[in-house]
Short mmCIF file of C-alpha atoms and ligand atoms in Angstrom, two decimals:
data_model
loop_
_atom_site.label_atom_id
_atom_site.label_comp_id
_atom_site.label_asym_id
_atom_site.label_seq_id
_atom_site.Cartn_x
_atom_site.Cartn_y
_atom_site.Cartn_z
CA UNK A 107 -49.69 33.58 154.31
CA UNK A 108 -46.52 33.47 152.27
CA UNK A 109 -43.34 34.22 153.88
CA UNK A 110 -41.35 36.71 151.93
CA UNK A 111 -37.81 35.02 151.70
CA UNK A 112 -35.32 38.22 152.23
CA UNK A 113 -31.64 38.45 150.58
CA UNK A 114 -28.71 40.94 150.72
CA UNK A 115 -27.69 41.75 147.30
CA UNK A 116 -27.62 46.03 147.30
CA UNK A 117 -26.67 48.20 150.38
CA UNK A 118 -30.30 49.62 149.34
CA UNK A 119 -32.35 46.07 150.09
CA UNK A 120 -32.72 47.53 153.80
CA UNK A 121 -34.42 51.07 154.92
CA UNK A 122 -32.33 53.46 157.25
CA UNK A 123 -34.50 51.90 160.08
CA UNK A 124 -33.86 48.54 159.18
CA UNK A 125 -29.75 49.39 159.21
CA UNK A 126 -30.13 51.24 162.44
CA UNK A 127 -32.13 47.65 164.06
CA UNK A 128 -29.08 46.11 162.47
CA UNK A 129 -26.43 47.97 163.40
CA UNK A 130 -27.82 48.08 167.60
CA UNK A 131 -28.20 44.37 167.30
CA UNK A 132 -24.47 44.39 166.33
CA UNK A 133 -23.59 46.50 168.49
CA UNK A 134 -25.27 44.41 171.43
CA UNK A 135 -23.31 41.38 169.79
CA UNK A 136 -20.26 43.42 170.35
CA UNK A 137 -21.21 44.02 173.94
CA UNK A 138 -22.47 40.99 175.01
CA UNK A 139 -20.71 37.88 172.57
CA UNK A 140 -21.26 35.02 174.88
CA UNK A 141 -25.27 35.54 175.01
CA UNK A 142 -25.26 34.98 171.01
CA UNK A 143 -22.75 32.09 171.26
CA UNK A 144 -25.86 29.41 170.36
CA UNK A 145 -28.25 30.98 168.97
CA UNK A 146 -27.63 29.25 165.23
CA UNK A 147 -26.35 26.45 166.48
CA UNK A 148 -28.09 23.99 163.73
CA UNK A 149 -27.85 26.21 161.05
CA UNK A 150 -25.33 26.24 157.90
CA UNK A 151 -24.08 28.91 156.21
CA UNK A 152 -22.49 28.18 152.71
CA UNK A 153 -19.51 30.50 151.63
CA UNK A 154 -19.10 30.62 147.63
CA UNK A 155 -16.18 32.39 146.60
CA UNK A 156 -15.62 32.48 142.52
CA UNK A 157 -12.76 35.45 143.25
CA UNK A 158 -10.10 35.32 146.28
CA UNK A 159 -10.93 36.94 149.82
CA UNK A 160 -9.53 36.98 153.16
CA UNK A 161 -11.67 38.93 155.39
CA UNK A 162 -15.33 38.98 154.04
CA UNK A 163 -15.02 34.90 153.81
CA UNK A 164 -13.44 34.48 156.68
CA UNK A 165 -14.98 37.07 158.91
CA UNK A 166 -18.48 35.27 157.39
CA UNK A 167 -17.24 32.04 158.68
CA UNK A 168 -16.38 33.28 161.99
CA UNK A 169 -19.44 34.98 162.28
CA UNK A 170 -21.42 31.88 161.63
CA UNK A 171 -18.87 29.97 164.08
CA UNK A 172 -19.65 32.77 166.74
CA UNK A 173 -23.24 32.31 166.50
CA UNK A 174 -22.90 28.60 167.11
CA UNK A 175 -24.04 28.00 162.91
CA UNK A 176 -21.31 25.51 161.25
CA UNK A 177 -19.85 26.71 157.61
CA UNK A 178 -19.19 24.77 154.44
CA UNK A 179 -18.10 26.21 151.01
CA UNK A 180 -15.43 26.74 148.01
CA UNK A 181 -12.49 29.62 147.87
CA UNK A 182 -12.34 29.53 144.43
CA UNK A 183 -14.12 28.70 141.15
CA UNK A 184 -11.19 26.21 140.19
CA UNK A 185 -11.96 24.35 143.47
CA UNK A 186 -15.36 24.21 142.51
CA UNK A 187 -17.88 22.60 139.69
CA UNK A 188 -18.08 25.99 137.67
CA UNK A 189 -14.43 25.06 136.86
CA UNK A 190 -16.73 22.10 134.89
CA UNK A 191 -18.76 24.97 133.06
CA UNK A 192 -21.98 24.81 136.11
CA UNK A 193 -24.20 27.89 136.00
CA UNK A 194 -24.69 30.26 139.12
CA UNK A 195 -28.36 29.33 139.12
CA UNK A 196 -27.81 25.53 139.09
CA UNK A 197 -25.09 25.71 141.76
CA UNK A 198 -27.61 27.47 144.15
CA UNK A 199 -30.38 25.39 143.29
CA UNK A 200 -28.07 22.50 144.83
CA UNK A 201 -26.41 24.58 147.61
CA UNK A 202 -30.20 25.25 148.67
CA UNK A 203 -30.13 21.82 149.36
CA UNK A 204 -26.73 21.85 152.31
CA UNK A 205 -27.45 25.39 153.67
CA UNK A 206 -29.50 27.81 155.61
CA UNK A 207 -28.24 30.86 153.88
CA UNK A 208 -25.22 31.63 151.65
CA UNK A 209 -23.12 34.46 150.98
CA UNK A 210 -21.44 34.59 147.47
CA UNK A 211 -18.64 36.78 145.53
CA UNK A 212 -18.61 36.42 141.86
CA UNK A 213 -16.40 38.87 139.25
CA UNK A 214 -19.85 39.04 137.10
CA UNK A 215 -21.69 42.25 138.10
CA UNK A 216 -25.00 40.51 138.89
CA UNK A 217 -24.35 37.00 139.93
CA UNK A 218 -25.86 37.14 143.25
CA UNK A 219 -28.78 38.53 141.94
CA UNK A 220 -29.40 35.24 139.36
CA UNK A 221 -28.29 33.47 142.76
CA UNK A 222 -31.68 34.71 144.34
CA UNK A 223 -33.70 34.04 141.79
CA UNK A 224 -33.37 30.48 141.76
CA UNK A 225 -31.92 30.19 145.86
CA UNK A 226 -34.56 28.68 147.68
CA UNK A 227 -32.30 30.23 150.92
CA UNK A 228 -31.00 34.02 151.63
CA UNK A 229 -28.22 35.02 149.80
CA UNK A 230 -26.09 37.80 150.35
CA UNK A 231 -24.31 39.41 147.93
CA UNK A 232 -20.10 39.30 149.39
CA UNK A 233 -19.02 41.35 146.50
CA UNK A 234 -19.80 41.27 142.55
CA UNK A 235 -17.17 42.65 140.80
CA UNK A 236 -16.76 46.42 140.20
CA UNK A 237 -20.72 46.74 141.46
CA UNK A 238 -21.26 46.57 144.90
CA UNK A 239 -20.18 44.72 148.28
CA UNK A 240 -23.43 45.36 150.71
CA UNK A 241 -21.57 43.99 154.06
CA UNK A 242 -18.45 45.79 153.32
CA UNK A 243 -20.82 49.02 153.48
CA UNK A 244 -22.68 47.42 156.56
CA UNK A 245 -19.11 47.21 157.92
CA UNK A 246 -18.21 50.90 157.25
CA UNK A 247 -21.24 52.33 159.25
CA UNK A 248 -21.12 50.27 161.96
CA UNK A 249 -17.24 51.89 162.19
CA UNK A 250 -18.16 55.32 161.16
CA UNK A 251 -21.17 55.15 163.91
CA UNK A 252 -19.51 53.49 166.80
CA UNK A 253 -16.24 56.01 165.72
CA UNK A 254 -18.36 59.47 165.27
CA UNK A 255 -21.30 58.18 167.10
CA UNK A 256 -23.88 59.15 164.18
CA UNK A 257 -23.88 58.88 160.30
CA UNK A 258 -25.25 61.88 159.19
CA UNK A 259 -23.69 65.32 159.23
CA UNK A 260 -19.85 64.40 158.18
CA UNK A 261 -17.51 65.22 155.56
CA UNK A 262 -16.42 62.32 154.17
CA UNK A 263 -13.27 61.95 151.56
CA UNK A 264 -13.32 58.90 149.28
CA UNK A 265 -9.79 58.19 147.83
CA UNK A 266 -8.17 56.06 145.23
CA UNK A 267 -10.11 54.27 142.74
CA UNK A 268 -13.36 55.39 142.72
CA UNK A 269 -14.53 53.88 139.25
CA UNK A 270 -14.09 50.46 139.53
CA UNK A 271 -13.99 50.27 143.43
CA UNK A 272 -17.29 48.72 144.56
CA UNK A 273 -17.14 49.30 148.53
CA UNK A 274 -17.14 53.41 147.09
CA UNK A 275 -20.28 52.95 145.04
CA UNK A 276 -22.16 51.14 147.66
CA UNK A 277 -20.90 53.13 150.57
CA UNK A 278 -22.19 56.34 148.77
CA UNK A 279 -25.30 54.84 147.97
CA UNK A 280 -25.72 54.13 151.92
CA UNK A 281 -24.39 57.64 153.18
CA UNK A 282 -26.76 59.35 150.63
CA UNK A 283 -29.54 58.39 152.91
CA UNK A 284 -28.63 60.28 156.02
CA UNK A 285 -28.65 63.97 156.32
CA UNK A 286 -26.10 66.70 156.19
CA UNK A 287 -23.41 64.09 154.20
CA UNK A 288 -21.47 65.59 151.99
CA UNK A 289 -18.32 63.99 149.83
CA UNK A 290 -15.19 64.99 148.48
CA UNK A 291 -14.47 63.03 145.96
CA UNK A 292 -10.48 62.21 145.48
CA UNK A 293 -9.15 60.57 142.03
CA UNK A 294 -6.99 60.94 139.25
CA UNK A 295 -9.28 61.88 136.38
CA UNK A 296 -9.02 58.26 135.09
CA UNK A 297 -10.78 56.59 138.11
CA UNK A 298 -13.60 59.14 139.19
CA UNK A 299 -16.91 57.84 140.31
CA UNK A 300 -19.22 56.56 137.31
CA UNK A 301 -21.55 58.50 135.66
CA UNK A 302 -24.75 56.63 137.24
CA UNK A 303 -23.02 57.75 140.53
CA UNK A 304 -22.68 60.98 139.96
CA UNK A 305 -26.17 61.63 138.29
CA UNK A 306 -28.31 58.82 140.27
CA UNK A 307 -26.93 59.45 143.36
CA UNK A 308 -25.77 62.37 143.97
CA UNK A 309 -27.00 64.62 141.76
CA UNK A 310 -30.60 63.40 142.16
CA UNK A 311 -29.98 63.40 145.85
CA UNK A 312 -29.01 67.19 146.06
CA UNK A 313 -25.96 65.66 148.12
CA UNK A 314 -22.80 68.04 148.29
CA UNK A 315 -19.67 66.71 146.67
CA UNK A 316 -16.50 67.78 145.03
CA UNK A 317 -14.49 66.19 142.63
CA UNK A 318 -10.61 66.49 143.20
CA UNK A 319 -7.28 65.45 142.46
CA UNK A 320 -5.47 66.80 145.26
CA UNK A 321 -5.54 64.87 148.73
CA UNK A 322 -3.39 67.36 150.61
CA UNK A 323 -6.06 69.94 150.12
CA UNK A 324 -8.72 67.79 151.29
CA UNK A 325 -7.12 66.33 154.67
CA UNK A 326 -8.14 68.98 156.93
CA UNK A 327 -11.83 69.29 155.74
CA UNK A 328 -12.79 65.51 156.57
CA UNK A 329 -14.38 63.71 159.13
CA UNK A 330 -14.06 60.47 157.73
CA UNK A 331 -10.94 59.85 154.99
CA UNK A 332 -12.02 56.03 152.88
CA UNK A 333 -8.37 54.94 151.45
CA UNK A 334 -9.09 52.28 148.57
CA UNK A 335 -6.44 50.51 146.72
CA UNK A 336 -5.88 50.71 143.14
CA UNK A 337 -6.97 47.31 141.93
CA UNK A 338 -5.18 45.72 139.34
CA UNK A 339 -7.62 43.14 139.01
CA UNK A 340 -9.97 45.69 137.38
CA UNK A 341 -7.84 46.78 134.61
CA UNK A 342 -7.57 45.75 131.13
CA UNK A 343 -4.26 47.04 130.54
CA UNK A 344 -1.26 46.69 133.01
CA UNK A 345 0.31 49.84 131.34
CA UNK A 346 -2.55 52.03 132.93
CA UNK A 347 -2.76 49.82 136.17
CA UNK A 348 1.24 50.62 136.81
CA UNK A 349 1.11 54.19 136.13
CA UNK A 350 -2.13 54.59 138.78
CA UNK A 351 -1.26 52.78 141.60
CA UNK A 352 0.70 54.50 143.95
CA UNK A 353 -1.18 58.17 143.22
CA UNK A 354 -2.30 58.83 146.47
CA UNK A 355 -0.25 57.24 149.65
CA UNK A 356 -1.59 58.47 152.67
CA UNK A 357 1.81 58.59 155.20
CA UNK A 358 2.26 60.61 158.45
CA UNK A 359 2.64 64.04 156.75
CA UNK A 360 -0.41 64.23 155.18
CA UNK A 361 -1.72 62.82 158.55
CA UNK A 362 -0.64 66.21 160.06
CA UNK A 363 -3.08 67.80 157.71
CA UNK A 364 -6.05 66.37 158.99
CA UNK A 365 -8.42 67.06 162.12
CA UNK A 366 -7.74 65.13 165.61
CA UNK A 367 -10.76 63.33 165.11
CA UNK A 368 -11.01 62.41 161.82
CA UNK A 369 -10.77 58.83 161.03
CA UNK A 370 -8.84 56.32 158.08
CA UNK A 371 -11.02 53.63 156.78
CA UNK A 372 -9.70 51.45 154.26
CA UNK A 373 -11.86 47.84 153.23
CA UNK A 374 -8.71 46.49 152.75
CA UNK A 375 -6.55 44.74 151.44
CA UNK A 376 -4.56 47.80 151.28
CA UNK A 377 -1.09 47.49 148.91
CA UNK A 378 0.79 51.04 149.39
CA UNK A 379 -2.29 53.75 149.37
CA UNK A 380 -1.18 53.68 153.10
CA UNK A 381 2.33 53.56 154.43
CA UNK A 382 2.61 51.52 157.32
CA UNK A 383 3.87 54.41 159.57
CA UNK A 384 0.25 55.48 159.58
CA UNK A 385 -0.66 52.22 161.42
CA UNK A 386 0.46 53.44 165.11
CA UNK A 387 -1.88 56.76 164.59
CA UNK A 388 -4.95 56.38 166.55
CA UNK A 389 -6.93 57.84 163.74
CA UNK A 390 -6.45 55.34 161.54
CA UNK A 391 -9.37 52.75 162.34
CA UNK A 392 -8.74 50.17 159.27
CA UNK A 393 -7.94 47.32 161.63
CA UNK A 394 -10.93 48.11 163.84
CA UNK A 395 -13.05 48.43 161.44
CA UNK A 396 -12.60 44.50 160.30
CA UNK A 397 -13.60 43.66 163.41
CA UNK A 398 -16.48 45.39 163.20
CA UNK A 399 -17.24 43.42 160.38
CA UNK A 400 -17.52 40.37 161.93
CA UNK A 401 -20.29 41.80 164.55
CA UNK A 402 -22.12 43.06 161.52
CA UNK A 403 -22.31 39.70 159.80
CA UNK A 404 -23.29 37.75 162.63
CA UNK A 405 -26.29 40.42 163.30
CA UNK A 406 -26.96 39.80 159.36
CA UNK A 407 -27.19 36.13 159.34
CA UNK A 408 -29.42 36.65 162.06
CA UNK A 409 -31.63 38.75 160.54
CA UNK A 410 -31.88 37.14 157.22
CA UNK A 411 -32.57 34.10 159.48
CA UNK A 412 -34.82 35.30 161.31
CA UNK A 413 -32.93 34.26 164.29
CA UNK A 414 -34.80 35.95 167.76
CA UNK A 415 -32.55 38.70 170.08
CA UNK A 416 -31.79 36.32 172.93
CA UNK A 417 -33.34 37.55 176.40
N1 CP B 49 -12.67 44.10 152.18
C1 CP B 49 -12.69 42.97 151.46
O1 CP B 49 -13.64 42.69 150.69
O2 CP B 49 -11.59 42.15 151.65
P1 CP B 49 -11.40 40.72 151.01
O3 CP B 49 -11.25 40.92 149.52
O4 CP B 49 -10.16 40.15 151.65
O5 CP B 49 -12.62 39.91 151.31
#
């Protein structure tokens, strides 16, 4: 019987089910660390990181180091051979040949997805650049769940840069799934959602969501506010990039708009979208919600490993 080899590249690769089994396995992680502290020991995971990261590298390393896996990899394409002109698919072909699984970032839209075709190991996609970034969405529903306790029936506000900002589009892809979510969209008219969002997504979903500019209007309607930075990385002219980036800063005023149980998000790295002040505020669960992340990767590798639930 073949053995279907399974990667990570799209929040969409796993079914609702699948995410639930994921996220309780996390959770049990999160509840019971030392039970999971050997259960890769042997294994490698390869980290390959053509664009700078902090947390989804290093909270995939310390997954791996949590599960009792070991980690090897690059931080940057200069510190690697595609500095030399190497391909994605021959650099897989011989990271294949050092690790057990890999996770990869890459500015192309679509490099992890020529990764898998020639990986003879799982890959998971850590971010490709203004497409999607599948474990920063894992990330956000393990918070939202273990915050709200479900994922379906909440209002949630997306804010900032919602056209090039690639934990949006994959965290709307995920949410579309469950029932009773609807969105209110929050942008200046330069960085709404793309068109295949819009029409793919939520459109052909029937899912409620409003477009907006103002974020004051907005606060007290959400369950879940997602701040994203403005990310200069993604423009082609710093003109543009300078007069966008501080439109929405999210500081204890607008706080006292909102409901006593809604939440702040943010993937982080945030830049000024939230003022510091905000950081004492119970609500806002940005720094909780990286450690989250760290649970959901190490119930990931395990998965995509095949790893069994110790007893
Ligand atoms: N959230 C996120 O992707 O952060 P890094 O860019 O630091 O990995």
């Amino acid at each position: 019987m073949e053995i279907i080899m399974r990667h990570l590249l799209n929040p969409l690769d796993f079914s609702t089910e699948e995410i639930d089994a994921l996220l309780d396995l996390a959770s049990d992680i999160e509840a019971n660390p030392t039970s999971y502290k050997t259960v890769c020991s042997g294994k490698k995971l390869a980290t390959l990181f053509y664009e700078p990261s902090t947390r989804t590298r290093l909270s995939f390393e310390s997954a791996m180091l949590n599960l009792g896996g070991s980690v090897l990899g690059f931080a940057s394409a200069d510190s690697s051979s595609a500095a030399k002109g190497e391909s994605v698919a021959d650099t897989i072909r011989v990271i294949s040949c050092f690790a057990d699984i890999c996770a990869i970032r890459h500015p192309k839209e679509g490099a992890p997805m020529v990764a898998a075709l020639h990986s003879s190991i799982p890959v998971i996609n850590a971010g490709d650049g203004g497409h999607q970034h599948p474990t920063q969405t894992l990330t956000d529903l393990m918070t939202i769940r273990s915050l709200k306790g479900r994922l379906s029936n909440l209002t949630v506000g997306l804010c900032g840069d919602l056209k090039f900002g690639r934990t949006v589009h994959s965290l709307i892809h995920a949410l579309a799934r469950y029932t009773g979510i609807r969105f209110i969209l929050i942008s200046p008219p330069e960085l709404k959602v793309p068109d295949y969002i819009r029409e793919d997504v939520l459109k052909a979903r029937r899912i409620e969501y409003r477009e907006v500019q103002n974020l004051d209007e907005a606060m007290p309607h959400l369950d879940i506010l997602y701040m994203t930075r403005v990310q200069r990385e993604r423009f082609f002219n710093e003109e543009d990039y300078i007069r966008m980036k501080d439109c929405y800063i999210l500081d204890r005023a607008k706080m006292k708009l909102a409901r006593e149980d809604m939440f702040v998000l943010h993937p982080l790295p945030r830049v000024n979208e939230i003022s510091t002040e905000v950081d004492d505020d119970p609500r806002a669960a940005y720094f909780r919600q990286v450690q989250y992340g760290v649970y959901v990767r190490m119930a990931l590798i395990m998965t995509l490993l095949e790893v069994e639930k110790p007893c």
